[in-house]
Short mmCIF file of C-alpha atoms in Angstrom, two decimals:
data_model
loop_
_atom_site.label_atom_id
_atom_site.label_comp_id
_atom_site.label_asym_id
_atom_site.label_seq_id
_atom_site.Cartn_x
_atom_site.Cartn_y
_atom_site.Cartn_z
CA MET A 1 -53.94 0.02 13.32
CA ILE A 2 -51.77 2.67 12.54
CA TRP A 3 -50.35 3.97 9.57
CA TRP A 4 -47.74 6.21 8.50
CA CYS A 5 -47.32 8.64 6.20
CA PHE A 6 -44.30 10.84 5.78
CA LEU A 7 -44.45 14.01 3.61
CA PRO A 8 -41.67 16.08 1.97
CA CYS A 9 -42.44 20.18 3.95
CA SER A 10 -41.30 18.91 7.43
CA ARG A 11 -45.50 17.61 8.00
CA VAL A 12 -46.75 13.92 9.39
CA VAL A 13 -49.76 12.46 8.76
CA VAL A 14 -51.43 10.04 10.84
CA GLY A 15 -54.24 8.05 9.88
CA THR A 16 -55.96 5.25 11.70
CA THR A 17 -58.53 2.63 11.65
CA SER A 18 -61.23 2.60 14.52
CA ARG A 19 -59.49 2.23 17.22
CA PRO A 20 -59.96 5.21 20.06
CA ASN A 21 -57.58 7.13 21.99
CA VAL A 22 -54.89 7.82 18.69
CA VAL A 23 -52.53 10.86 19.94
CA ALA A 24 -52.11 12.85 16.69
CA VAL A 25 -48.33 13.74 16.67
CA ARG A 26 -46.96 17.23 16.15
CA ALA A 27 -44.67 18.96 13.61
CA PHE A 28 -42.02 21.01 14.34
CA MET A 29 -40.77 24.10 12.38
CA ALA A 30 -37.84 25.56 12.56
CA THR A 31 -38.16 28.99 14.61
CA SER A 32 -36.93 32.47 12.09
CA ALA A 33 -34.10 33.15 14.54
CA ALA A 34 -33.26 29.20 13.91
CA SER A 35 -33.12 30.10 10.44
CA GLU A 36 -31.31 33.10 10.76
CA ALA A 37 -28.42 31.52 12.88
CA MET A 38 -28.04 28.93 10.11
CA GLN A 39 -27.55 31.57 7.25
CA GLY A 40 -25.17 33.46 9.95
CA LYS A 41 -22.74 30.15 9.68
CA ARG A 42 -22.18 30.48 6.22
CA VAL A 43 -19.19 31.35 4.90
CA ASP A 44 -18.69 34.70 3.04
CA GLY A 45 -17.80 35.09 -0.69
CA GLU A 46 -18.71 33.34 -3.73
CA TYR A 47 -18.42 29.85 -5.00
CA THR A 48 -17.01 29.92 -8.40
CA ALA A 49 -14.45 28.45 -10.52
CA ALA A 50 -11.91 30.11 -8.41
CA ASN A 51 -12.84 28.08 -5.70
CA VAL A 52 -11.88 24.92 -7.17
CA GLN A 53 -8.41 23.27 -6.73
CA VAL A 54 -6.95 20.69 -8.99
CA LEU A 55 -4.56 19.00 -7.80
CA GLU A 56 -1.56 18.02 -10.09
CA ALA A 57 0.49 14.66 -9.92
CA LEU A 58 0.74 12.75 -6.43
CA ASP A 59 0.14 16.58 -4.10
CA GLY A 60 -3.86 14.88 -3.62
CA VAL A 61 -1.88 11.80 -1.93
CA ARG A 62 0.00 14.13 -0.02
CA THR A 63 -2.93 16.29 0.77
CA ARG A 64 -5.28 13.86 1.69
CA PRO A 65 -3.02 10.77 2.82
CA GLY A 66 -5.51 8.77 5.10
CA MET A 67 -7.80 8.06 2.51
CA TYR A 68 -4.78 6.29 0.53
CA ILE A 69 -3.24 4.64 3.32
CA GLY A 70 -5.97 4.59 6.50
CA SER A 71 -4.43 6.58 8.30
CA THR A 72 -1.11 8.98 9.44
CA GLY A 73 -0.13 6.81 12.24
CA PRO A 74 1.20 3.42 12.84
CA ARG A 75 -1.48 1.50 10.49
CA GLY A 76 -0.84 4.00 7.68
CA LEU A 77 3.20 3.75 8.52
CA HIS A 78 3.12 0.12 7.98
CA HIS A 79 0.76 0.23 5.38
CA LEU A 80 3.54 1.32 2.93
CA VAL A 81 5.36 -1.51 3.68
CA TYR A 82 2.69 -3.86 2.75
CA GLU A 83 1.81 -1.93 -0.62
CA ILE A 84 5.58 -2.78 -1.73
CA LEU A 85 6.00 -5.78 -0.91
CA ASP A 86 2.44 -6.97 -2.48
CA ASN A 87 3.31 -5.64 -5.82
CA ALA A 88 6.55 -8.26 -5.31
CA VAL A 89 4.09 -11.42 -4.39
CA ASP A 90 2.07 -10.35 -7.28
CA GLU A 91 5.27 -11.89 -9.07
CA ALA A 92 5.38 -14.50 -7.30
CA GLN A 93 1.71 -15.20 -8.15
CA ALA A 94 2.34 -14.67 -11.76
CA GLY A 95 4.71 -17.19 -11.64
CA TYR A 96 8.16 -15.29 -11.88
CA ALA A 97 9.45 -14.26 -8.45
CA THR A 98 10.61 -17.01 -5.69
CA LYS A 99 12.17 -15.21 -3.05
CA ILE A 100 11.51 -11.59 -1.44
CA ASP A 101 13.98 -9.44 0.77
CA VAL A 102 12.42 -7.19 3.27
CA VAL A 103 14.75 -5.01 5.05
CA LEU A 104 13.82 -2.39 8.11
CA HIS A 105 17.08 -0.38 8.28
CA ASP A 106 18.88 1.33 10.84
CA ASP A 107 17.60 4.89 9.50
CA ASN A 108 14.22 4.50 9.45
CA SER A 109 14.11 3.37 5.55
CA VAL A 110 12.27 0.14 4.29
CA SER A 111 14.02 -1.98 0.97
CA VAL A 112 12.07 -4.40 -0.38
CA THR A 113 13.97 -6.76 -3.07
CA ASP A 114 12.29 -9.44 -5.23
CA ASN A 115 13.95 -11.70 -8.13
CA GLY A 116 10.75 -11.21 -10.40
CA ARG A 117 10.83 -9.69 -13.85
CA GLY A 118 11.33 -6.24 -12.97
CA ILE A 119 9.36 -3.36 -13.46
CA PRO A 120 9.76 -2.39 -17.20
CA THR A 121 12.12 0.29 -18.21
CA ASP A 122 11.38 1.02 -22.16
CA ILE A 123 9.07 4.34 -22.98
CA HIS A 124 5.50 3.90 -22.21
CA PRO A 125 3.52 4.76 -25.43
CA GLN A 126 1.28 7.42 -23.89
CA THR A 127 3.20 9.08 -21.05
CA LYS A 128 6.56 9.69 -23.27
CA LYS A 129 8.53 8.45 -20.13
CA SER A 130 9.84 5.55 -18.83
CA CYS A 131 7.33 2.87 -17.59
CA VAL A 132 9.56 2.82 -14.19
CA GLU A 133 8.44 6.96 -13.71
CA THR A 134 4.99 6.35 -15.24
CA VAL A 135 4.26 4.14 -12.66
CA LEU A 136 5.86 5.83 -9.52
CA THR A 137 4.30 9.13 -10.07
CA LEU A 138 1.05 8.55 -12.29
CA MET A 139 -1.76 7.27 -10.37
CA HIS A 140 -3.76 4.42 -11.75
CA ALA A 141 -0.80 3.28 -13.89
CA GLY A 142 0.38 -0.18 -13.86
CA GLY A 143 -0.04 -3.61 -15.18
CA LYS A 144 -2.96 -5.17 -13.19
CA PHE A 145 -6.29 -3.70 -14.56
CA GLY A 146 -7.23 -6.99 -16.54
CA GLY A 147 -8.12 -7.37 -19.75
CA SER A 148 -5.41 -8.64 -22.47
CA LYS A 149 -3.38 -6.64 -22.03
CA SER A 150 -2.60 -7.37 -18.12
CA GLY A 151 0.72 -8.59 -16.81
CA TYR A 152 -0.73 -10.18 -14.36
CA SER A 153 -3.86 -13.11 -14.41
CA VAL A 154 -3.87 -12.79 -10.39
CA SER A 155 -2.76 -9.85 -8.74
CA GLY A 156 -3.73 -8.45 -4.72
CA GLY A 157 -2.96 -4.72 -6.21
CA LEU A 158 -5.87 -3.96 -8.40
CA HIS A 159 -5.86 0.00 -8.92
CA GLY A 160 -2.41 1.19 -9.85
CA VAL A 161 -1.91 3.48 -6.62
CA GLY A 162 0.22 1.81 -4.27
CA LEU A 163 3.81 2.52 -5.50
CA SER A 164 2.97 6.25 -6.58
CA VAL A 165 1.48 6.47 -2.89
CA VAL A 166 4.42 5.48 -1.30
CA ASN A 167 6.69 7.53 -3.29
CA ALA A 168 4.81 10.62 -2.86
CA LEU A 169 4.73 10.11 1.36
CA SER A 170 8.45 9.42 1.06
CA GLU A 171 10.19 12.18 3.14
CA ILE A 172 13.68 14.54 1.79
CA TYR A 173 16.54 13.00 3.52
CA TYR A 174 19.82 13.98 4.00
CA VAL A 175 22.57 12.34 4.38
CA LEU A 176 26.48 12.25 4.46
CA ARG A 177 28.80 11.77 1.37
CA LYS A 178 32.52 11.41 2.42
CA ARG A 179 33.73 12.36 -1.10
CA TYR A 180 31.18 15.16 -1.36
CA MET A 181 32.09 16.72 2.25
CA GLN A 182 35.48 16.60 1.08
CA LEU A 183 35.21 18.86 -1.94
CA THR A 184 32.46 21.20 -0.38
CA GLY A 185 32.09 20.40 3.59
CA LEU A 186 28.20 20.59 2.62
CA LEU A 187 25.22 18.50 3.33
CA LEU A 188 24.19 16.13 0.12
CA LEU A 189 20.40 16.33 -0.36
CA SER A 190 19.75 12.59 -1.64
CA GLN A 191 16.72 10.71 -2.46
CA THR A 192 13.44 9.55 -0.46
CA LEU A 193 12.71 6.70 -2.79
CA GLU A 194 15.14 4.73 -4.40
CA VAL A 195 14.02 2.40 -7.36
CA THR A 196 16.57 -0.26 -8.73
CA VAL A 197 15.22 -2.80 -11.46
CA TRP A 198 17.69 -5.79 -12.87
CA ARG A 199 16.43 -6.62 -16.31
CA ASN A 200 17.94 -8.10 -19.54
CA GLY A 201 21.21 -7.64 -18.21
CA LYS A 202 21.52 -4.19 -16.99
CA GLU A 203 20.67 -2.62 -13.75
CA HIS A 204 18.58 0.62 -14.10
CA ARG A 205 18.43 3.42 -11.07
CA GLN A 206 16.39 6.51 -10.58
CA SER A 207 15.73 8.98 -7.27
CA TYR A 208 12.71 10.47 -6.45
CA SER A 209 11.81 13.43 -3.43
CA ARG A 210 8.38 13.35 -2.13
CA GLY A 211 7.00 11.95 -5.90
CA LYS A 212 9.15 13.71 -7.87
CA PRO A 213 11.71 12.15 -9.91
CA MET A 214 15.43 13.69 -8.88
CA THR A 215 17.35 12.17 -11.68
CA ALA A 216 17.27 10.57 -15.01
CA LEU A 217 16.90 6.74 -15.28
CA SER A 218 20.34 5.77 -14.99
CA THR A 219 21.36 2.40 -16.97
CA ILE A 220 24.54 0.26 -16.86
CA THR A 221 25.55 -3.43 -18.09
CA LEU A 222 25.92 -5.97 -15.58
CA PRO A 223 29.23 -8.24 -15.23
CA ALA A 224 28.69 -11.31 -17.23
CA GLU A 225 28.43 -13.12 -13.83
CA SER A 226 25.12 -11.31 -12.52
CA ASN A 227 23.84 -10.66 -16.67
CA SER A 228 20.86 -12.79 -15.71
CA ARG A 229 19.76 -11.25 -12.53
CA GLN A 230 16.30 -10.30 -12.78
CA GLY A 231 13.81 -8.16 -10.30
CA THR A 232 13.15 -4.72 -8.31
CA ARG A 233 14.26 -3.20 -5.26
CA ILE A 234 12.19 -0.25 -3.77
CA LYS A 235 13.55 1.93 -0.80
CA PHE A 236 11.94 4.59 0.64
CA TRP A 237 12.31 6.83 3.87
CA PRO A 238 8.50 7.97 4.73
CA ASP A 239 7.64 11.57 5.75
CA LYS A 240 7.81 13.00 9.23
CA ASP A 241 5.92 15.71 8.00
CA ILE A 242 3.03 13.44 6.85
CA PHE A 243 2.82 10.95 9.93
CA THR A 244 1.67 12.00 13.42
CA SER A 245 3.38 8.94 15.28
CA THR A 246 7.37 8.42 15.35
CA ILE A 247 8.54 6.59 12.34
CA ASN A 248 8.92 3.02 13.79
CA PHE A 249 8.68 0.02 12.29
CA ASP A 250 7.59 -2.85 14.20
CA PHE A 251 8.84 -6.02 13.45
CA ASN A 252 6.37 -7.99 14.96
CA THR A 253 3.77 -6.23 12.89
CA ILE A 254 5.49 -7.10 9.48
CA SER A 255 6.08 -10.73 10.24
CA SER A 256 2.92 -11.34 11.01
CA ARG A 257 1.69 -9.98 7.59
CA ILE A 258 4.63 -11.60 5.72
CA ARG A 259 3.82 -15.03 7.35
CA GLU A 260 0.30 -15.06 6.06
CA LEU A 261 1.61 -14.09 2.69
CA ALA A 262 4.12 -16.78 3.05
CA PHE A 263 1.30 -19.04 4.17
CA LEU A 264 -0.81 -18.48 1.16
CA ASN A 265 2.11 -18.55 -1.31
CA PRO A 266 4.17 -22.10 -0.83
CA GLU A 267 6.56 -21.26 -3.46
CA LEU A 268 7.74 -18.34 -1.99
CA THR A 269 10.30 -17.62 0.36
CA ILE A 270 10.10 -14.07 2.43
CA THR A 271 13.03 -12.82 4.42
CA LEU A 272 12.69 -10.16 7.30
CA THR A 273 15.80 -8.09 8.41
CA LYS A 274 15.55 -5.51 11.39
CA GLU A 275 18.94 -3.52 11.49
CA GLY A 276 20.23 -2.16 14.73
CA GLN A 277 23.13 -0.30 16.71
CA THR A 278 23.59 -3.84 19.01
CA GLU A 279 21.56 -6.24 17.25
CA VAL A 280 19.97 -7.96 14.05
CA GLN A 281 16.56 -9.23 14.02
CA HIS A 282 16.12 -12.14 11.15
CA ASN A 283 13.68 -14.61 10.34
CA GLU A 284 12.87 -16.83 6.91
CA TYR A 285 9.10 -17.26 5.77
CA CYS A 286 8.65 -20.35 3.75
CA TYR A 287 5.84 -22.94 4.29
CA ALA A 288 5.58 -25.68 1.46
CA GLY A 289 2.63 -27.09 2.84
CA GLY A 290 0.59 -23.85 2.12
CA LEU A 291 -3.11 -23.62 3.26
CA VAL A 292 -2.67 -26.91 4.78
CA GLU A 293 0.38 -25.73 6.74
CA TYR A 294 -1.89 -22.30 7.70
CA VAL A 295 -4.20 -24.44 9.42
CA LYS A 296 -1.64 -26.26 11.34
CA TRP A 297 -0.58 -23.27 12.67
CA LEU A 298 -3.49 -21.90 13.05
CA ASN A 299 -4.58 -24.95 15.58
CA THR A 300 -1.08 -25.11 17.07
CA ASP A 301 -2.41 -24.36 20.56
CA LYS A 302 -5.54 -26.76 20.16
CA LYS A 303 -6.74 -30.25 19.64
CA PRO A 304 -7.70 -31.16 16.39
CA LEU A 305 -10.43 -33.81 15.81
CA HIS A 306 -8.71 -34.52 12.66
CA ASP A 307 -6.06 -33.65 10.11
CA PRO A 308 -6.70 -31.02 7.73
CA ILE A 309 -8.79 -31.22 4.79
CA ALA A 310 -7.60 -29.25 1.56
CA PHE A 311 -8.93 -29.32 -1.97
CA ARG A 312 -8.48 -27.29 -4.88
CA LYS A 313 -10.78 -26.65 -7.72
CA GLU A 314 -10.52 -24.03 -10.76
CA ILE A 315 -13.59 -23.01 -12.94
CA ASP A 316 -13.60 -20.68 -16.06
CA GLY A 317 -10.07 -19.02 -14.33
CA ILE A 318 -10.77 -18.72 -10.98
CA THR A 319 -9.29 -20.62 -8.40
CA VAL A 320 -10.58 -21.81 -4.66
CA ASP A 321 -8.52 -23.37 -2.54
CA VAL A 322 -9.91 -24.56 0.76
CA SER A 323 -8.38 -25.85 3.97
CA LEU A 324 -10.47 -27.21 7.03
CA GLN A 325 -10.12 -28.73 10.50
CA TRP A 326 -12.02 -29.47 13.76
#
């Protein structure tokens, strides 16, 4: 039997019971030349408070985007859409939204519109800004942290970073305004993210550029025929300075994500549209059968032995849906 004991200071002690031919293990120490080489790699200068950077607002997101969306390639690009889409789905899971429209515009922007309650527009007591501006510009600001003050009992977005991250990673976008061109002959700097909220008979709008508000929150009263409209629309343009690949949202990639969400939310209808110069792609996803229909879809090319088995159980506020098929 051999037993080992590792001690701190780069030494190994080997002990044995009565067994012959045991070879001791040599300990290797760093040479003085190696130690000098390691010291030579040290960065010149002292490490003081002056070396510590404090990034304000959403600057940290723009500095390390991969930390928040996984990558700055196609996966991270599509993750921006999922963050906004998940917020809309949360409204459906809360029992308020029944319809979500996702549009991939031909100018590389994306808009997600739901008919939920709409982001609150009143002044937040802590930030002294509108709730719209608060959730769009501050990290960890949202209504999904749980507790008695939460606006959601079930939610996919739990950290209050999704919407503000998308805002921070949206680019400066230039558009031509015909009237402005007629007056000045110049390009007009437009928003990189636009939020529209319909709530309590009013329409609220605000524009942002790389995480910072470009306009104040404007409000108009809706006409009588549409004053019951509720919901939120987020439209954004991803920043070309952030993403390493071409800005190109793949219809099939987003379609796959939407299909799963529609299966898991049977009372929700989601549409996906991709604009194009020659053709428009459009799909509608609504699966009243929910999880059972999802299992059937997964087994489309197989020979099931029986119909799907499904049940739901709720205990202590936790609901579990199960469906299976061999």
